[in-house]
PDB file of C-alpha atoms in Angstrom:
ATOM      1  CA  UNK A   1     -11.463 -17.187 -26.793  1.00 96.00           C
ATOM      2  CA  UNK A   2     -11.829 -13.813 -25.533  1.00 97.00           C
ATOM      3  CA  UNK A   3     -13.117 -11.450 -28.108  1.00 98.00           C
ATOM      4  CA  UNK A   4     -11.942  -7.653 -28.170  1.00 98.00           C
ATOM      5  CA  UNK A   5     -14.595  -5.111 -29.160  1.00 98.00           C
ATOM      6  CA  UNK A   6     -13.192  -1.928 -30.037  1.00 98.00           C
ATOM      7  CA  UNK A   7     -15.165   1.381 -30.559  1.00 96.00           C
ATOM      8  CA  UNK A   8     -15.675   3.465 -32.031  1.00 97.00           C
ATOM      9  CA  UNK A   9     -14.864   1.677 -35.570  1.00 97.00           C
ATOM     10  CA  UNK A  10     -14.030   4.853 -37.037  1.00 97.00           C
ATOM     11  CA  UNK A  11     -13.670   8.622 -35.671  1.00 96.00           C
ATOM     12  CA  UNK A  12     -12.681  11.716 -37.256  1.00 97.00           C
ATOM     13  CA  UNK A  13     -11.381  14.599 -34.835  1.00 97.00           C
ATOM     14  CA  UNK A  14     -10.071  18.191 -35.138  1.00 97.00           C
ATOM     15  CA  UNK A  15      -6.170  18.805 -34.572  1.00 97.00           C
ATOM     16  CA  UNK A  16      -5.627  19.557 -30.964  1.00 97.00           C
ATOM     17  CA  UNK A  17      -8.637  17.768 -29.889  1.00 97.00           C
ATOM     18  CA  UNK A  18      -8.298  15.067 -27.266  1.00 98.00           C
ATOM     19  CA  UNK A  19      -9.595  11.436 -28.423  1.00 98.00           C
ATOM     20  CA  UNK A  20     -10.196   8.375 -26.776  1.00 98.00           C
ATOM     21  CA  UNK A  21     -10.466   4.827 -28.359  1.00 98.00           C
ATOM     22  CA  UNK A  22     -12.469   1.888 -25.958  1.00 98.00           C
ATOM     23  CA  UNK A  23     -11.417  -1.754 -26.130  1.00 98.00           C
ATOM     24  CA  UNK A  24     -13.630  -4.640 -24.407  1.00 98.00           C
ATOM     25  CA  UNK A  25     -13.064  -7.498 -23.234  1.00 98.00           C
ATOM     26  CA  UNK A  26     -15.249 -10.370 -23.208  1.00 98.00           C
ATOM     27  CA  UNK A  27     -13.861 -11.695 -19.629  1.00 98.00           C
ATOM     28  CA  UNK A  28     -11.422 -10.064 -17.282  1.00 98.00           C
ATOM     29  CA  UNK A  29      -7.935  -9.703 -18.614  1.00 98.00           C
ATOM     30  CA  UNK A  30      -6.100  -8.560 -15.478  1.00 98.00           C
ATOM     31  CA  UNK A  31      -4.578  -5.480 -17.313  1.00 98.00           C
ATOM     32  CA  UNK A  32      -2.704  -8.050 -20.096  1.00 97.00           C
ATOM     33  CA  UNK A  33      -3.336  -5.450 -22.801  1.00 98.00           C
ATOM     34  CA  UNK A  34      -1.444  -3.696 -25.366  1.00 98.00           C
ATOM     35  CA  UNK A  35      -2.394  -1.272 -27.772  1.00 98.00           C
ATOM     36  CA  UNK A  36      -0.719  -0.508 -31.542  1.00 98.00           C
ATOM     37  CA  UNK A  37      -0.709   2.074 -34.288  1.00 98.00           C
ATOM     38  CA  UNK A  38      -0.601   1.164 -38.065  1.00 97.00           C
ATOM     39  CA  UNK A  39      -0.512   3.990 -40.028  1.00 95.00           C
ATOM     40  CA  UNK A  40      -1.153   3.293 -44.350  1.00 92.00           C
ATOM     41  CA  UNK A  41       0.679   0.688 -45.363  1.00 91.00           C
ATOM     42  CA  UNK A  42       2.505  -0.258 -42.425  1.00 96.00           C
ATOM     43  CA  UNK A  43       3.733  -2.643 -39.852  1.00 97.00           C
ATOM     44  CA  UNK A  44       1.707  -1.980 -36.609  1.00 97.00           C
ATOM     45  CA  UNK A  45       3.827  -0.450 -33.734  1.00 98.00           C
ATOM     46  CA  UNK A  46       3.652  -0.878 -30.618  1.00 98.00           C
ATOM     47  CA  UNK A  47       2.040   2.058 -28.422  1.00 98.00           C
ATOM     48  CA  UNK A  48       0.903   0.917 -24.472  1.00 98.00           C
ATOM     49  CA  UNK A  49       1.347  -2.098 -22.669  1.00 97.00           C
ATOM     50  CA  UNK A  50       0.107  -3.805 -19.424  1.00 97.00           C
ATOM     51  CA  UNK A  51      -2.709  -1.306 -20.208  1.00 98.00           C
ATOM     52  CA  UNK A  52      -0.667   2.062 -19.367  1.00 98.00           C
ATOM     53  CA  UNK A  53       2.759   1.196 -20.099  1.00 97.00           C
ATOM     54  CA  UNK A  54       3.921   3.686 -22.324  1.00 97.00           C
ATOM     55  CA  UNK A  55       6.507   2.136 -24.798  1.00 97.00           C
ATOM     56  CA  UNK A  56       9.918   3.438 -25.866  1.00 96.00           C
ATOM     57  CA  UNK A  57       9.989   6.323 -27.802  1.00 96.00           C
ATOM     58  CA  UNK A  58       5.860   6.738 -27.830  1.00 98.00           C
ATOM     59  CA  UNK A  59       4.998  10.303 -27.258  1.00 97.00           C
ATOM     60  CA  UNK A  60       3.300  11.228 -23.895  1.00 97.00           C
ATOM     61  CA  UNK A  61       0.239  12.650 -25.431  1.00 98.00           C
ATOM     62  CA  UNK A  62      -0.930   8.881 -25.975  1.00 98.00           C
ATOM     63  CA  UNK A  63      -2.297   7.414 -22.700  1.00 98.00           C
ATOM     64  CA  UNK A  64      -3.881   3.910 -21.533  1.00 98.00           C
ATOM     65  CA  UNK A  65      -6.283   3.467 -18.411  1.00 98.00           C
ATOM     66  CA  UNK A  66      -8.710   0.458 -17.873  1.00 98.00           C
ATOM     67  CA  UNK A  67      -8.863  -2.651 -15.860  1.00 98.00           C
ATOM     68  CA  UNK A  68     -10.890  -5.840 -15.983  1.00 98.00           C
ATOM     69  CA  UNK A  69     -13.071  -5.993 -18.901  1.00 98.00           C
ATOM     70  CA  UNK A  70     -12.859  -2.107 -20.084  1.00 98.00           C
ATOM     71  CA  UNK A  71      -9.825  -0.372 -21.619  1.00 98.00           C
ATOM     72  CA  UNK A  72      -9.070   3.340 -23.156  1.00 98.00           C
ATOM     73  CA  UNK A  73      -6.302   4.631 -25.082  1.00 98.00           C
ATOM     74  CA  UNK A  74      -6.496   8.606 -24.664  1.00 98.00           C
ATOM     75  CA  UNK A  75      -4.926  11.089 -27.202  1.00 98.00           C
ATOM     76  CA  UNK A  76      -4.370  14.390 -25.964  1.00 98.00           C
ATOM     77  CA  UNK A  77      -3.958  17.051 -28.848  1.00 97.00           C
ATOM     78  CA  UNK A  78      -4.489  15.532 -31.865  1.00 97.00           C
ATOM     79  CA  UNK A  79      -1.515  15.518 -34.177  1.00 97.00           C
ATOM     80  CA  UNK A  80      -1.716  15.259 -37.941  1.00 96.00           C
ATOM     81  CA  UNK A  81       0.774  11.940 -37.674  1.00 96.00           C
ATOM     82  CA  UNK A  82      -1.941  10.601 -35.358  1.00 97.00           C
ATOM     83  CA  UNK A  83      -3.847   9.615 -38.608  1.00 96.00           C
ATOM     84  CA  UNK A  84      -3.546   5.690 -38.279  1.00 97.00           C
ATOM     85  CA  UNK A  85      -5.599   2.649 -37.502  1.00 97.00           C
ATOM     86  CA  UNK A  86      -5.688   1.332 -34.016  1.00 98.00           C
ATOM     87  CA  UNK A  87      -6.001  -1.785 -32.455  1.00 98.00           C
ATOM     88  CA  UNK A  88      -5.998  -3.177 -28.891  1.00 98.00           C
ATOM     89  CA  UNK A  89      -4.797  -6.890 -28.427  1.00 98.00           C
ATOM     90  CA  UNK A  90      -5.111  -8.979 -25.212  1.00 98.00           C
ATOM     91  CA  UNK A  91      -2.261 -10.943 -23.908  1.00 97.00           C
ATOM     92  CA  UNK A  92      -3.477 -12.850 -21.020  1.00 97.00           C
ATOM     93  CA  UNK A  93      -5.254 -15.970 -22.726  1.00 95.00           C
ATOM     94  CA  UNK A  94      -4.323 -18.235 -25.856  1.00 94.00           C
ATOM     95  CA  UNK A  95      -5.153 -17.758 -28.884  1.00 96.00           C
ATOM     96  CA  UNK A  96      -4.241 -14.079 -28.413  1.00 97.00           C
ATOM     97  CA  UNK A  97      -6.648 -11.829 -29.761  1.00 98.00           C
ATOM     98  CA  UNK A  98      -7.009  -8.437 -31.348  1.00 98.00           C
ATOM     99  CA  UNK A  99      -9.882  -5.656 -31.801  1.00 97.00           C
ATOM    100  CA  UNK A 100     -11.311  -4.838 -35.301  1.00 97.00           C
ATOM    101  CA  UNK A 101      -9.338  -1.752 -35.371  1.00 97.00           C
ATOM    102  CA  UNK A 102     -10.790   2.161 -34.836  1.00 98.00           C
ATOM    103  CA  UNK A 103      -9.863   4.022 -37.852  1.00 97.00           C
ATOM    104  CA  UNK A 104      -9.120   7.639 -36.765  1.00 98.00           C
ATOM    105  CA  UNK A 105      -8.868  10.452 -39.992  1.00 97.00           C
ATOM    106  CA  UNK A 106      -8.677  14.465 -39.531  1.00 96.00           C
ATOM    107  CA  UNK A 107     -11.727  16.497 -39.787  1.00 93.00           C
TER     108      UNK A 107
ATOM    109  CA  UNK B   1      19.205  -1.932 -34.279  1.00 96.00           C
ATOM    110  CA  UNK B   2      16.197  -4.628 -33.991  1.00 97.00           C
ATOM    111  CA  UNK B   3      15.180  -5.966 -36.971  1.00 98.00           C
ATOM    112  CA  UNK B   4      12.916  -8.913 -38.652  1.00 98.00           C
ATOM    113  CA  UNK B   5      12.065  -9.255 -42.205  1.00 98.00           C
ATOM    114  CA  UNK B   6       9.534 -11.877 -43.801  1.00 98.00           C
ATOM    115  CA  UNK B   7      10.597 -13.534 -47.313  1.00 98.00           C
ATOM    116  CA  UNK B   8       8.610 -15.673 -50.131  1.00 96.00           C
ATOM    117  CA  UNK B   9       6.323 -16.617 -52.342  1.00 92.00           C
ATOM    118  CA  UNK B  10       3.872 -13.723 -53.206  1.00 92.00           C
ATOM    119  CA  UNK B  11       1.400 -15.983 -54.452  1.00 96.00           C
ATOM    120  CA  UNK B  12      -0.048 -19.609 -53.574  1.00 97.00           C
ATOM    121  CA  UNK B  13      -1.995 -22.172 -55.299  1.00 97.00           C
ATOM    122  CA  UNK B  14      -4.798 -23.066 -53.630  1.00 97.00           C
ATOM    123  CA  UNK B  15      -4.342 -26.368 -51.468  1.00 97.00           C
ATOM    124  CA  UNK B  16      -0.501 -26.056 -51.416  1.00 97.00           C
ATOM    125  CA  UNK B  17       1.916 -25.303 -48.793  1.00 98.00           C
ATOM    126  CA  UNK B  18       3.150 -21.847 -47.413  1.00 98.00           C
ATOM    127  CA  UNK B  19       6.733 -21.330 -46.384  1.00 98.00           C
ATOM    128  CA  UNK B  20       7.574 -18.153 -45.118  1.00 98.00           C
ATOM    129  CA  UNK B  21      11.397 -17.115 -43.757  1.00 98.00           C
ATOM    130  CA  UNK B  22      11.626 -14.583 -40.712  1.00 98.00           C
ATOM    131  CA  UNK B  23      15.423 -13.292 -40.895  1.00 98.00           C
ATOM    132  CA  UNK B  24      16.269 -11.230 -37.589  1.00 98.00           C
ATOM    133  CA  UNK B  25      18.953  -9.169 -36.711  1.00 98.00           C
ATOM    134  CA  UNK B  26      19.966  -6.942 -33.434  1.00 97.00           C
ATOM    135  CA  UNK B  27      19.186  -9.461 -31.263  1.00 97.00           C
ATOM    136  CA  UNK B  28      19.576 -13.276 -30.573  1.00 96.00           C
ATOM    137  CA  UNK B  29      16.544 -16.129 -31.327  1.00 96.00           C
ATOM    138  CA  UNK B  30      18.030 -17.775 -28.413  1.00 95.00           C
ATOM    139  CA  UNK B  31      17.268 -14.624 -26.023  1.00 95.00           C
ATOM    140  CA  UNK B  32      13.882 -13.465 -27.445  1.00 96.00           C
ATOM    141  CA  UNK B  33      10.690 -15.383 -28.395  1.00 96.00           C
ATOM    142  CA  UNK B  34       9.188 -14.379 -32.421  1.00 97.00           C
ATOM    143  CA  UNK B  35       5.673 -15.001 -33.426  1.00 98.00           C
ATOM    144  CA  UNK B  36       3.564 -14.829 -36.746  1.00 98.00           C
ATOM    145  CA  UNK B  37       0.889 -12.898 -37.123  1.00 98.00           C
ATOM    146  CA  UNK B  38      -1.150 -12.519 -39.814  1.00 98.00           C
ATOM    147  CA  UNK B  39      -3.254  -9.724 -41.483  1.00 97.00           C
ATOM    148  CA  UNK B  40      -6.286 -10.301 -44.577  1.00 94.00           C
ATOM    149  CA  UNK B  41      -6.363  -7.220 -46.468  1.00 92.00           C
ATOM    150  CA  UNK B  42      -8.435  -4.561 -45.024  1.00 89.00           C
ATOM    151  CA  UNK B  43      -9.195  -6.774 -41.834  1.00 90.00           C
ATOM    152  CA  UNK B  44      -7.838  -7.085 -38.699  1.00 92.00           C
ATOM    153  CA  UNK B  45      -4.816  -8.862 -37.059  1.00 97.00           C
ATOM    154  CA  UNK B  46      -4.669 -12.530 -36.040  1.00 98.00           C
ATOM    155  CA  UNK B  47      -2.051 -14.037 -33.554  1.00 98.00           C
ATOM    156  CA  UNK B  48      -1.042 -17.240 -35.559  1.00 98.00           C
ATOM    157  CA  UNK B  49       1.849 -18.766 -33.070  1.00 97.00           C
ATOM    158  CA  UNK B  50       5.602 -18.891 -31.796  1.00 96.00           C
ATOM    159  CA  UNK B  51       8.596 -20.080 -31.857  1.00 96.00           C
ATOM    160  CA  UNK B  52       9.758 -19.618 -28.131  1.00 95.00           C
ATOM    161  CA  UNK B  53      13.618 -18.654 -26.914  1.00 95.00           C
ATOM    162  CA  UNK B  54      14.513 -22.179 -26.029  1.00 94.00           C
ATOM    163  CA  UNK B  55      12.871 -23.692 -29.086  1.00 95.00           C
ATOM    164  CA  UNK B  56       9.452 -24.664 -27.883  1.00 95.00           C
ATOM    165  CA  UNK B  57       6.750 -23.809 -30.560  1.00 96.00           C
ATOM    166  CA  UNK B  58       3.125 -22.547 -29.699  1.00 95.00           C
ATOM    167  CA  UNK B  59      -0.010 -22.494 -32.174  1.00 97.00           C
ATOM    168  CA  UNK B  60      -3.399 -21.074 -32.162  1.00 97.00           C
ATOM    169  CA  UNK B  61      -5.709 -23.809 -32.086  1.00 97.00           C
ATOM    170  CA  UNK B  62      -7.543 -22.478 -34.603  1.00 96.00           C
ATOM    171  CA  UNK B  63      -4.351 -23.343 -37.153  1.00 97.00           C
ATOM    172  CA  UNK B  64      -2.982 -25.909 -35.119  1.00 96.00           C
ATOM    173  CA  UNK B  65      -3.513 -28.672 -37.553  1.00 96.00           C
ATOM    174  CA  UNK B  66      -1.695 -27.060 -40.518  1.00 97.00           C
ATOM    175  CA  UNK B  67       0.712 -25.149 -39.106  1.00 98.00           C
ATOM    176  CA  UNK B  68       4.272 -25.732 -38.239  1.00 98.00           C
ATOM    177  CA  UNK B  69       7.059 -23.231 -36.802  1.00 98.00           C
ATOM    178  CA  UNK B  70      10.859 -23.491 -36.589  1.00 98.00           C
ATOM    179  CA  UNK B  71      13.946 -22.038 -36.588  1.00 98.00           C
ATOM    180  CA  UNK B  72      17.709 -22.073 -37.284  1.00 98.00           C
ATOM    181  CA  UNK B  73      19.908 -19.736 -34.841  1.00 97.00           C
ATOM    182  CA  UNK B  74      22.669 -19.980 -36.764  1.00 97.00           C
ATOM    183  CA  UNK B  75      21.410 -18.185 -39.631  1.00 98.00           C
ATOM    184  CA  UNK B  76      18.752 -15.879 -37.198  1.00 98.00           C
ATOM    185  CA  UNK B  77      15.781 -17.681 -39.327  1.00 98.00           C
ATOM    186  CA  UNK B  78      12.274 -18.488 -37.618  1.00 98.00           C
ATOM    187  CA  UNK B  79      10.531 -20.584 -40.475  1.00 98.00           C
ATOM    188  CA  UNK B  80       6.793 -20.533 -41.122  1.00 98.00           C
ATOM    189  CA  UNK B  81       5.060 -23.450 -42.949  1.00 98.00           C
ATOM    190  CA  UNK B  82       1.280 -23.896 -43.228  1.00 98.00           C
ATOM    191  CA  UNK B  83       0.032 -26.640 -45.513  1.00 97.00           C
ATOM    192  CA  UNK B  84      -3.927 -26.862 -47.120  1.00 97.00           C
ATOM    193  CA  UNK B  85      -3.818 -23.674 -47.725  1.00 98.00           C
ATOM    194  CA  UNK B  86      -7.098 -21.711 -49.026  1.00 97.00           C
ATOM    195  CA  UNK B  87      -8.715 -18.057 -50.338  1.00 96.00           C
ATOM    196  CA  UNK B  88      -9.181 -17.400 -47.098  1.00 96.00           C
ATOM    197  CA  UNK B  89      -5.337 -17.305 -46.393  1.00 97.00           C
ATOM    198  CA  UNK B  90      -4.202 -14.668 -48.059  1.00 98.00           C
ATOM    199  CA  UNK B  91      -3.245 -12.280 -46.217  1.00 98.00           C
ATOM    200  CA  UNK B  92      -0.182 -10.107 -45.022  1.00 97.00           C
ATOM    201  CA  UNK B  93       2.227 -12.443 -42.933  1.00 98.00           C
ATOM    202  CA  UNK B  94       4.433 -10.669 -40.264  1.00 98.00           C
ATOM    203  CA  UNK B  95       6.760 -11.493 -38.066  1.00 98.00           C
ATOM    204  CA  UNK B  96       6.978  -9.823 -34.644  1.00 98.00           C
ATOM    205  CA  UNK B  97       9.148 -10.643 -31.291  1.00 97.00           C
ATOM    206  CA  UNK B  98       8.240 -10.674 -28.169  1.00 94.00           C
ATOM    207  CA  UNK B  99       9.796  -8.111 -25.552  1.00 90.00           C
ATOM    208  CA  UNK B 100      10.487 -10.729 -22.733  1.00 82.00           C
ATOM    209  CA  UNK B 101       9.558 -14.195 -21.841  1.00 74.00           C
ATOM    210  CA  UNK B 102       6.064 -14.801 -22.924  1.00 77.00           C
ATOM    211  CA  UNK B 103       4.760 -11.747 -22.629  1.00 88.00           C
ATOM    212  CA  UNK B 104       2.703 -12.219 -25.776  1.00 94.00           C
ATOM    213  CA  UNK B 105       2.645  -8.784 -26.871  1.00 96.00           C
ATOM    214  CA  UNK B 106       4.995  -7.140 -29.578  1.00 97.00           C
ATOM    215  CA  UNK B 107       7.160  -4.896 -29.795  1.00 96.00           C
ATOM    216  CA  UNK B 108       8.701  -4.979 -32.914  1.00 97.00           C
ATOM    217  CA  UNK B 109       7.366  -5.833 -36.229  1.00 98.00           C
ATOM    218  CA  UNK B 110       8.773  -7.263 -39.468  1.00 98.00           C
ATOM    219  CA  UNK B 111       7.381  -4.950 -43.185  1.00 98.00           C
ATOM    220  CA  UNK B 112       5.200  -7.902 -43.739  1.00 98.00           C
ATOM    221  CA  UNK B 113       5.086  -9.890 -46.764  1.00 98.00           C
ATOM    222  CA  UNK B 114       1.390  -9.993 -48.634  1.00 97.00           C
ATOM    223  CA  UNK B 115       0.944 -13.660 -49.786  1.00 98.00           C
ATOM    224  CA  UNK B 116      -2.352 -14.524 -52.522  1.00 98.00           C
ATOM    225  CA  UNK B 117      -3.756 -17.959 -52.784  1.00 97.00           C
ATOM    226  CA  UNK B 118      -5.181 -18.159 -56.063  1.00 95.00           C
ATOM    227  CA  UNK B 119      -4.706 -20.370 -59.073  1.00 93.00           C
TER     228      UNK B 119
END
């Protein structure tokens, strides 16, 4: 199975700040990577697919990058509504595995 | 608009079989694949399996011996059955939609149904 390692596990940032979350795959996943946002008590929502494609309706302050085994999600100008848990997921090979999540809080 | 909604029992006894239904609207099961994903309380996400738009199924190898996914296209429903439940199967179970042909990421999610395995 492909292991997805997210870092950091938790993150505290101030409004307006830029934050970056990393995701490391145990093997090359050829940009087959998605990012999801899960707000407390809600279902996950797709933010980014194929490493850098923004899903419809997602604010442009969210962006994804990376290739090979290393990927990142960047949030510019942090807003209060961005407080969530963020998960990465590889959709390259079965089983389609997720990272353990990064909890983003406001400082 | 696209919607998925899970339904099923909230409590299942150990060793029993879980049966869940995902009712979809806003799209056809003959055009899009539907997956099941679960999340133990306070933990991460696990992909369980898929009902493909053509009726084919595909399972996580870790669950394959216990899991069955089927559908009724006339009712826009996808079904999950998993046997030999244990406490570690306690989780929120989500049905999700694959936005394209075999992309295996998920653009719409249901609200989820909490299933507790306990006697």
